[in-house]
PDB file of C-alpha atoms in Angstrom:
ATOM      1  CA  UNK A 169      17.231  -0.180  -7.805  1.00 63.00           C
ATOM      2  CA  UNK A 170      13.951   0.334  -6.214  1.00 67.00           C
ATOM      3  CA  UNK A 171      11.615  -1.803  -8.118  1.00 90.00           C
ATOM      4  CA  UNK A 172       9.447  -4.774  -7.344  1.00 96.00           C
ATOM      5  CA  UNK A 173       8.442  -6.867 -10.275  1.00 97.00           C
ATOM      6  CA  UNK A 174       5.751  -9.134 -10.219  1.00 97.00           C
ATOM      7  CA  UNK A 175       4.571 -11.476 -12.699  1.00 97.00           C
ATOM      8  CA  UNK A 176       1.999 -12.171 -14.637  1.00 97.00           C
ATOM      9  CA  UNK A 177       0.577  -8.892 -15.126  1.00 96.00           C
ATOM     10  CA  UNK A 178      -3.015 -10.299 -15.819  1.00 97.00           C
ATOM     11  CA  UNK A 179      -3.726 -13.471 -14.866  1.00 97.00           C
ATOM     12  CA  UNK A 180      -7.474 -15.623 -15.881  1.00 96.00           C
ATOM     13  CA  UNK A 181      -7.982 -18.952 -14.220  1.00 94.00           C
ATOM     14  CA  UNK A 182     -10.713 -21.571 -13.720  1.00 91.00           C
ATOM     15  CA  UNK A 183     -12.029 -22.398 -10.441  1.00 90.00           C
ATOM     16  CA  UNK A 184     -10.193 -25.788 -10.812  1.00 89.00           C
ATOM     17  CA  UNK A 185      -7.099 -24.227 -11.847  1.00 90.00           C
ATOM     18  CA  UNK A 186      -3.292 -24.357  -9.716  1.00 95.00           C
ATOM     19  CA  UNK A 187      -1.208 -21.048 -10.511  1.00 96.00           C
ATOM     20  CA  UNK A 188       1.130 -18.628  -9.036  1.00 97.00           C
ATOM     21  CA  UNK A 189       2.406 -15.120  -8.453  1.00 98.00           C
ATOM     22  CA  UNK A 190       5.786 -14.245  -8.218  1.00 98.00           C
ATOM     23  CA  UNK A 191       7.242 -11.187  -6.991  1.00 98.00           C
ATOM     24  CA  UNK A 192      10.458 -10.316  -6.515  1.00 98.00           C
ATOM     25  CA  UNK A 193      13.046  -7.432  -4.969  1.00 97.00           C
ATOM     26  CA  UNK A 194      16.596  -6.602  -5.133  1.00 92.00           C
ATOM     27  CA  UNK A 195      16.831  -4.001  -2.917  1.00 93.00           C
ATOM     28  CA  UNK A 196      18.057  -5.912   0.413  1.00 92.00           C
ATOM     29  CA  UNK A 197      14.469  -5.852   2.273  1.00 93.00           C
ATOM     30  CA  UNK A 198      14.412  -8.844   4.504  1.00 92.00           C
ATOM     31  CA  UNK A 199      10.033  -8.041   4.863  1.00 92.00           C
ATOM     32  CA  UNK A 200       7.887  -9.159   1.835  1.00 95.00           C
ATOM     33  CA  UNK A 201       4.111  -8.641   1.777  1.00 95.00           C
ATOM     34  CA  UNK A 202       1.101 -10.049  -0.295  1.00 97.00           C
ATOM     35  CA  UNK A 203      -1.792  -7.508  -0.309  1.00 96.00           C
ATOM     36  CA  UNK A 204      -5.241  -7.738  -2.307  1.00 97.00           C
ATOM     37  CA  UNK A 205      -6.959  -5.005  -3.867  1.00 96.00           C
ATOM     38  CA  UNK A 206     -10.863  -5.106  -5.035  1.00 96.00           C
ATOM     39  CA  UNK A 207     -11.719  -2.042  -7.327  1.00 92.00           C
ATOM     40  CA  UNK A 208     -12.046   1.476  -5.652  1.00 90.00           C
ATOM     41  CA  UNK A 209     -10.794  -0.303  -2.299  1.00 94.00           C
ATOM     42  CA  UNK A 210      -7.651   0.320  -0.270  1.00 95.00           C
ATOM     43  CA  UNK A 211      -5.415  -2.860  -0.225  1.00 95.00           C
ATOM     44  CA  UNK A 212      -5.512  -5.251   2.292  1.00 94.00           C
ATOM     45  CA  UNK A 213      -3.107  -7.074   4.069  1.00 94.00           C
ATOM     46  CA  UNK A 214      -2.928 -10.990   3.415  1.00 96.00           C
ATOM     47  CA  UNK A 215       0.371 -12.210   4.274  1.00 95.00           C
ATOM     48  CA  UNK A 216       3.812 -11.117   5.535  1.00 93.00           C
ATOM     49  CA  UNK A 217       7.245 -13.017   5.935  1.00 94.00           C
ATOM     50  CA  UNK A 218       9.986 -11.371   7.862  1.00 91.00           C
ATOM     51  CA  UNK A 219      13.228 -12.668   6.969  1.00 91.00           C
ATOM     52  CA  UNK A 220      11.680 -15.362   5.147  1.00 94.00           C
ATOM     53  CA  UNK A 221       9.401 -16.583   7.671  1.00 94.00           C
ATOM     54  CA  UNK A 222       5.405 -16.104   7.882  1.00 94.00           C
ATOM     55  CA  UNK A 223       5.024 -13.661  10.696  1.00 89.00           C
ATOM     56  CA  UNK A 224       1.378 -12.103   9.791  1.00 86.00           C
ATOM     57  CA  UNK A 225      -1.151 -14.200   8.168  1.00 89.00           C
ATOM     58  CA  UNK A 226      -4.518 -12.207   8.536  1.00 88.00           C
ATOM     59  CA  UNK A 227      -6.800 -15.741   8.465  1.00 90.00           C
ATOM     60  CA  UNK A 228      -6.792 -15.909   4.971  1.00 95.00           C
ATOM     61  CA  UNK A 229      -8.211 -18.662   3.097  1.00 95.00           C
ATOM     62  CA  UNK A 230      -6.108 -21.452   2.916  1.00 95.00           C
ATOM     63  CA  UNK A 231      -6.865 -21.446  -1.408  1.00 96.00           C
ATOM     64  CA  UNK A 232      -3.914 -18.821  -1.510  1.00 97.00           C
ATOM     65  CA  UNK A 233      -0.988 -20.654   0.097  1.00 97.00           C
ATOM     66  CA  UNK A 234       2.584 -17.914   0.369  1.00 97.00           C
ATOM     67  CA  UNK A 235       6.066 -19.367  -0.166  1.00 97.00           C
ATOM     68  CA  UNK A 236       9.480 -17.058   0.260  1.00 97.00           C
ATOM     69  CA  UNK A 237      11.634 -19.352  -1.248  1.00 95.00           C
ATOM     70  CA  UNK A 238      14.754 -16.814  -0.747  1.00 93.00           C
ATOM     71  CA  UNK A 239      15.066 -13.391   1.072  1.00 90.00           C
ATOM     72  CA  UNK A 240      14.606 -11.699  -3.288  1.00 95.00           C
ATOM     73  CA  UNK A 241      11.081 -13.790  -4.011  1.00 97.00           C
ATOM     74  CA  UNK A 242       8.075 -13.910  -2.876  1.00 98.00           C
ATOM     75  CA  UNK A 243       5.235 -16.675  -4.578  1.00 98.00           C
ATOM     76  CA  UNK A 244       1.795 -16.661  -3.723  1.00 98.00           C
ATOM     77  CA  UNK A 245       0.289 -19.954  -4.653  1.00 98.00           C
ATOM     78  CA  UNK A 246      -3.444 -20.089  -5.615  1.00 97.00           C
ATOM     79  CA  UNK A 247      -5.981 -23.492  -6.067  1.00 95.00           C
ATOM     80  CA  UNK A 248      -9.637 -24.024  -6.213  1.00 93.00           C
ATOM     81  CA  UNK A 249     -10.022 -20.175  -6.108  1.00 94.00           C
ATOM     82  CA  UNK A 250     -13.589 -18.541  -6.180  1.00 95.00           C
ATOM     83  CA  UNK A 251     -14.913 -15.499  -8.668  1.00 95.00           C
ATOM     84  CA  UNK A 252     -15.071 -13.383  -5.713  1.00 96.00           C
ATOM     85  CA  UNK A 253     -11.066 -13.544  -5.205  1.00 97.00           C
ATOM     86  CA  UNK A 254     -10.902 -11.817  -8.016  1.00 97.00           C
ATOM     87  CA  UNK A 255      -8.878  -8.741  -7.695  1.00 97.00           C
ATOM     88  CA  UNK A 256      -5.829  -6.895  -8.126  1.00 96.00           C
ATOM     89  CA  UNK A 257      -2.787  -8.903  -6.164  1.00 97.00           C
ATOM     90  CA  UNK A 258       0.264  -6.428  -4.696  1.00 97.00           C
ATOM     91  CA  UNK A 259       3.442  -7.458  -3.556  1.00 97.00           C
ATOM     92  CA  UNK A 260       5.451  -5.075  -1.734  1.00 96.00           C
ATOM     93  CA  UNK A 261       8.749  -4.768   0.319  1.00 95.00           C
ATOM     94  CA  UNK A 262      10.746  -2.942   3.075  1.00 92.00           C
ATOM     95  CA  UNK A 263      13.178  -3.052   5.235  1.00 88.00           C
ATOM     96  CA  UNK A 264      12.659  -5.436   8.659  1.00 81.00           C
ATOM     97  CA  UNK A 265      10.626  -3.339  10.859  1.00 69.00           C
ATOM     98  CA  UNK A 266      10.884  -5.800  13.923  1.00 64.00           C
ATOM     99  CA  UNK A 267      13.399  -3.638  15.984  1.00 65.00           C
ATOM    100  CA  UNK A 268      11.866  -0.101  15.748  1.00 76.00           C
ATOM    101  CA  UNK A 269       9.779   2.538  13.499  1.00 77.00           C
ATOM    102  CA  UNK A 270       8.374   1.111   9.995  1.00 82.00           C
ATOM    103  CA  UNK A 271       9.864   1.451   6.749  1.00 85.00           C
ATOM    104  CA  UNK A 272       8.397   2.628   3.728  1.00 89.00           C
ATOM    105  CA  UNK A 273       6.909  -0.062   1.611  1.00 92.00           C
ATOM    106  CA  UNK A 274       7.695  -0.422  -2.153  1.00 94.00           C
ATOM    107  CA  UNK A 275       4.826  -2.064  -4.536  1.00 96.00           C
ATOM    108  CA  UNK A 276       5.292  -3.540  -7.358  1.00 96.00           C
ATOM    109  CA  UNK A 277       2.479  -3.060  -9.937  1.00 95.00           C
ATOM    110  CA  UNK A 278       0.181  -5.914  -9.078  1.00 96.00           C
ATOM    111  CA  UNK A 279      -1.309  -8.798 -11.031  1.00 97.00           C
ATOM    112  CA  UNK A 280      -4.722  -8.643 -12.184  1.00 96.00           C
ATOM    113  CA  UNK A 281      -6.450 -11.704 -11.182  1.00 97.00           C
ATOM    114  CA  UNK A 282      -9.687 -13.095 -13.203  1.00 97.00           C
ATOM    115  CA  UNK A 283     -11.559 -16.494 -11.588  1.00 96.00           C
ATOM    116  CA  UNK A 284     -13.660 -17.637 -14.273  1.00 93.00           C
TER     117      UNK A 284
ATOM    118  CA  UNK B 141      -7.678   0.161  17.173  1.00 66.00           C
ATOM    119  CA  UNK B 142      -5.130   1.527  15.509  1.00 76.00           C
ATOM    120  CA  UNK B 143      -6.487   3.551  12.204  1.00 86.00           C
ATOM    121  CA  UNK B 144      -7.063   6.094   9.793  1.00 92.00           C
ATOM    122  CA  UNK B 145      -9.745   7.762   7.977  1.00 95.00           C
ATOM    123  CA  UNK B 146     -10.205   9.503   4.873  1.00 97.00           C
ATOM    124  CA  UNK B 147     -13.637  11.718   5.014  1.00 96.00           C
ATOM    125  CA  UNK B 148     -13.480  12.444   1.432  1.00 96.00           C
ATOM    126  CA  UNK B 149     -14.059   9.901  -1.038  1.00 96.00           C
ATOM    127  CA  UNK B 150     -13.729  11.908  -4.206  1.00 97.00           C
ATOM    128  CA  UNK B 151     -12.154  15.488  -4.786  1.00 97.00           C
ATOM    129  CA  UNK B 152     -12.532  17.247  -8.244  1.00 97.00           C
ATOM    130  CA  UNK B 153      -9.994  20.440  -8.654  1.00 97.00           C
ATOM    131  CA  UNK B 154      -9.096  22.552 -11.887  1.00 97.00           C
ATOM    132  CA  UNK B 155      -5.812  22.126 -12.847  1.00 97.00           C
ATOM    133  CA  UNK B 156      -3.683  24.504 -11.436  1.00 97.00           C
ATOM    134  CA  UNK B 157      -5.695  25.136  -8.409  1.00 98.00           C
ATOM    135  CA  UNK B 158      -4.824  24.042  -4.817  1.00 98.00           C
ATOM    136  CA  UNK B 159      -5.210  20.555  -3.334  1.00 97.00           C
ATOM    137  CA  UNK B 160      -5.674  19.342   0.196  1.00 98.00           C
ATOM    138  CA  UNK B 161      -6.710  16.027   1.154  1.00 98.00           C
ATOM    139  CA  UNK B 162      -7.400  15.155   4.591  1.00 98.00           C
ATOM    140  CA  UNK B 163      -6.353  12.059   6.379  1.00 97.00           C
ATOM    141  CA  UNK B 164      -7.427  11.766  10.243  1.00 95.00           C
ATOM    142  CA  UNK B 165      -5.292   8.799  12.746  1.00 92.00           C
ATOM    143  CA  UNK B 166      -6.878   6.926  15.642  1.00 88.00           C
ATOM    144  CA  UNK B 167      -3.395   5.575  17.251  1.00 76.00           C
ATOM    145  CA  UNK B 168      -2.604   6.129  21.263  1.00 69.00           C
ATOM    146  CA  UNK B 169       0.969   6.371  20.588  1.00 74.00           C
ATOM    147  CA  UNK B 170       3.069   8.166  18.303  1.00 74.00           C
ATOM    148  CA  UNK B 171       1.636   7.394  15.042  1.00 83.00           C
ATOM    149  CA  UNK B 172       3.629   6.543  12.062  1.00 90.00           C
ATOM    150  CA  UNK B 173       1.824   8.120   9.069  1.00 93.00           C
ATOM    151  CA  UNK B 174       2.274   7.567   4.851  1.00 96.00           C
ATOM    152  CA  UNK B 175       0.749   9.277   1.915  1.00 98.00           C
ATOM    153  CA  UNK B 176       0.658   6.647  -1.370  1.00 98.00           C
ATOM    154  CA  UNK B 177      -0.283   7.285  -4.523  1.00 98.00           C
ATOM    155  CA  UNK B 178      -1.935   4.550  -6.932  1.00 97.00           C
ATOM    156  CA  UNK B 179      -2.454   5.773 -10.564  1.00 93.00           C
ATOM    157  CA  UNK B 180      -5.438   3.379 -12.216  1.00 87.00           C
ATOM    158  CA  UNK B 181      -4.324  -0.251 -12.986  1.00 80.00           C
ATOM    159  CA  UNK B 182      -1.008   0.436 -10.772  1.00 86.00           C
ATOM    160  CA  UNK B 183       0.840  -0.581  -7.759  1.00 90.00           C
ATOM    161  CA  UNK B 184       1.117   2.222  -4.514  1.00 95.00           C
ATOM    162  CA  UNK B 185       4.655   4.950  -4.822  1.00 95.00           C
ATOM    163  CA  UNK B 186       5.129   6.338  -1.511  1.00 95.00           C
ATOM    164  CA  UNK B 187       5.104  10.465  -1.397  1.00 97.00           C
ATOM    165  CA  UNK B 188       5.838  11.235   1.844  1.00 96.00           C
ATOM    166  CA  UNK B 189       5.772   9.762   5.037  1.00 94.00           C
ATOM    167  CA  UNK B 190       5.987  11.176   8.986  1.00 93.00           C
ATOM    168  CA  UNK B 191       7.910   9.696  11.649  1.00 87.00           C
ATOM    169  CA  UNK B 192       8.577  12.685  14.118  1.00 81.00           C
ATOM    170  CA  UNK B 193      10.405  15.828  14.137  1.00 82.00           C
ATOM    171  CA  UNK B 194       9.394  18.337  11.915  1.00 85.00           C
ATOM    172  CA  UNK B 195       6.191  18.455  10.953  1.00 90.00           C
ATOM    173  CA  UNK B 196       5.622  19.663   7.897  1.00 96.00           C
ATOM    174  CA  UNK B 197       7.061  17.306   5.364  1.00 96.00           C
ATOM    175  CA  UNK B 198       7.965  17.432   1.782  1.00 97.00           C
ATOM    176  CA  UNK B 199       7.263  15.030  -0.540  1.00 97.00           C
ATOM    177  CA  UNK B 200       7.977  14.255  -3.952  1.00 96.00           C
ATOM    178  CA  UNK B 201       6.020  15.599  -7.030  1.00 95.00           C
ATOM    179  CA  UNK B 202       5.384  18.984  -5.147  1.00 97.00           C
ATOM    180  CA  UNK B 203       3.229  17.335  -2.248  1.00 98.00           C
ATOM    181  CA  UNK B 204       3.677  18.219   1.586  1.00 98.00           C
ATOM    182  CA  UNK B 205       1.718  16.677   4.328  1.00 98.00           C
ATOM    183  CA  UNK B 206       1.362  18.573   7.751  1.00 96.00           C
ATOM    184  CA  UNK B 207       1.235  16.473  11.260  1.00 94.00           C
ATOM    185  CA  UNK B 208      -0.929  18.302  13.519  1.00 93.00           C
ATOM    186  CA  UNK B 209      -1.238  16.085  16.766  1.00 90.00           C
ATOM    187  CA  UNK B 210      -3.915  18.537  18.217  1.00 90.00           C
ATOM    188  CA  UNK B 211      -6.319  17.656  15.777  1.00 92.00           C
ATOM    189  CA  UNK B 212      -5.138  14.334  15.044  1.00 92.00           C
ATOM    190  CA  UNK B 213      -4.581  14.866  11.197  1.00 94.00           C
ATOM    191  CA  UNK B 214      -1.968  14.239   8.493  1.00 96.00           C
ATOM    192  CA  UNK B 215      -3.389  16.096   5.492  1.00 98.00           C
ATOM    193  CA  UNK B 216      -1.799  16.521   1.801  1.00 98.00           C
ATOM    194  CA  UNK B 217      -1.725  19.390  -0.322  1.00 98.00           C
ATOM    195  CA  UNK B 218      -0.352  20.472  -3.494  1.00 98.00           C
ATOM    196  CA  UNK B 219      -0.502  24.201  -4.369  1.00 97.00           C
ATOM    197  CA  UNK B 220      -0.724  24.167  -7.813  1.00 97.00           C
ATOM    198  CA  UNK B 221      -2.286  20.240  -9.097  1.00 98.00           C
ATOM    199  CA  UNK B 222      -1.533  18.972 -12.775  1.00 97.00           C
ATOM    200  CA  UNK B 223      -3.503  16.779 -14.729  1.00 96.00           C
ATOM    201  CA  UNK B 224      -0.957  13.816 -13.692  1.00 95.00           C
ATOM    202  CA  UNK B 225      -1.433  14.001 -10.128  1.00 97.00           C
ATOM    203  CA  UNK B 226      -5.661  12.235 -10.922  1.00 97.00           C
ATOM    204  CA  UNK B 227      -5.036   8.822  -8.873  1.00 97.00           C
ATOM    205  CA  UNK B 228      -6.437   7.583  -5.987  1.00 97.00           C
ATOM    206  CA  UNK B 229      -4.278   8.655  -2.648  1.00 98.00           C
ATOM    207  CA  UNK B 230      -4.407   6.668   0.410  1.00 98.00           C
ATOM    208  CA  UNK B 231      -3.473   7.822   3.471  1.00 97.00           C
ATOM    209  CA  UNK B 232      -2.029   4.840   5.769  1.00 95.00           C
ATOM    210  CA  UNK B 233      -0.704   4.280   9.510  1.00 91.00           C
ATOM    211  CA  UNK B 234       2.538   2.293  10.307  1.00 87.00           C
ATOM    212  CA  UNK B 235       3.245   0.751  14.324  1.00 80.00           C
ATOM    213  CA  UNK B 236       6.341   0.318  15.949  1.00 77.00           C
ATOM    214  CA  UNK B 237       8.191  -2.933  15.898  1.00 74.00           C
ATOM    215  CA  UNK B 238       5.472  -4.313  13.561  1.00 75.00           C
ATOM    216  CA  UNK B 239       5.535  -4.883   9.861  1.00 76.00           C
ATOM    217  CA  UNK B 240       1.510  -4.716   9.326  1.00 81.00           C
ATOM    218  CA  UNK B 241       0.185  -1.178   8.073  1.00 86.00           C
ATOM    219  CA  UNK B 242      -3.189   0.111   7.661  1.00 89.00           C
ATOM    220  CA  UNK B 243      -4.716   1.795   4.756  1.00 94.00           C
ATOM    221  CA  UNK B 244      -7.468   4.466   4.600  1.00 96.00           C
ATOM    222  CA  UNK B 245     -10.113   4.311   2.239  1.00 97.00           C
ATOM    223  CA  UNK B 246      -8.804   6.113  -0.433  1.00 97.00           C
ATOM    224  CA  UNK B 247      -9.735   9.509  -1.788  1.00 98.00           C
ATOM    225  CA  UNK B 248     -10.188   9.428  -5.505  1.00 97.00           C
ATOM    226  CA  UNK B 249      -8.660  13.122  -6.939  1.00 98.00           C
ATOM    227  CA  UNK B 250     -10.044  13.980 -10.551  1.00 97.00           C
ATOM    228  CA  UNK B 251      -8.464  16.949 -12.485  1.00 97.00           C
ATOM    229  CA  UNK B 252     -10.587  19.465 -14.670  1.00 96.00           C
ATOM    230  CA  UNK B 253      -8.606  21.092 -17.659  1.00 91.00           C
TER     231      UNK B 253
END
């Protein structure tokens, strides 16, 4: 099994709104990431957790708060969000790259993210 | 800092011609490269990816990607494209005993019938 599902697939919230993302993988990675994706844009990086722990937080905002409650999920929570963080969300896995080369990273296919 | 760059931004080929897409790395050491694919609305699949050794790699759906450290490149090609390889492809770095990875900007392939 090689899949990461994340859920919802579209997602439309109000600036006053609390939601989450959840992601999740069964394939034994111990490194989950949160990316963001703006139309025609390569994804960037937001967060990663290495076994379970935050190890790269690239100064996001601190609207979009990450949570790995077990070494499967990944939740990215999200309150008093803006229009312009409107985008395409990816999570993705691999295998713990701490000791030597990277892994490959597996995507799953995003939620769409509207702030109204 | 670490990098890569895509020169094209948008590639149009008739289906059944040839495809190369060209992906150039800024990286002092040896440079851990990826080729992803993103069809519209979609998350990234990973075609091929270069670590060391041989350096022409095969990927899946037909795609290879050639290293050439002289010239500091890790281009894709196909030599015969369908009209299911139109996506965006993004070329992307990887660093030792790190977790982070950087994307290019994307080159956007569209496929004439």
């Amino acid at each position: 099994d090689t899949e990461v599902t994340q859920t919802p697939k579209h997602l439309v919230m109000g600036m006053t709104n609390k939601k989450s993302l959840k992601c999740e993988q069964h394939m034994g990675h111990r490194a989950m990431y949160w990316y963001k994706q703006k139309a025609k844009k390569p994804p960037e990086l937001m967060f990663v957790y290495s076994y379970e722990k935050l190890s790269i937080n690239e100064s996001v905002p601190s609207r979009f708060s990450p949570e790995c409650p077990n070494s499967s999920l990944l939740n990215l929570h999200l309150h008093a969000l803006q229009p312009e963080d409107s985008a395409l969300y990816l999570c993705a896995s691999s295998q713990e790259s701490g000791q030597g080369v990277p892994y490959e990273q597996y995507f799953g296919p995003g939620t769409r993210l509207t702030v109204t | 800092a670490q990098s890569v760059t895509q020169p094209d931004i948008h590639i149009t080929v008739s289906e059944g011609a040839s495809l190369e897409l060209r992906c150039n790395y800024s990286y002092g050491a040896t440079p851990y490269l990826f080729w992803y694919v993103q069809s519209p609305g979609q998350g990234l699949q990973l075609l091929l990816k270069y670590f060391s050794g041989d350096t022409l790699v095969q990927g899946i759906k037909g795609f290879e990607a050639e290293f050439k450290r002289s010239q500091s490149s890790f281009n894709l090609r196909k030599p015969s494209v369908h009209w299911s390889d139109a996506a965006e492809y993004f070329c992307a770095v990887g660093f030792y005993n790190n977790n982070d990875m950087r994307f290019g900007a994307g080159t956007r392939l569209t496929v004439k019938p």
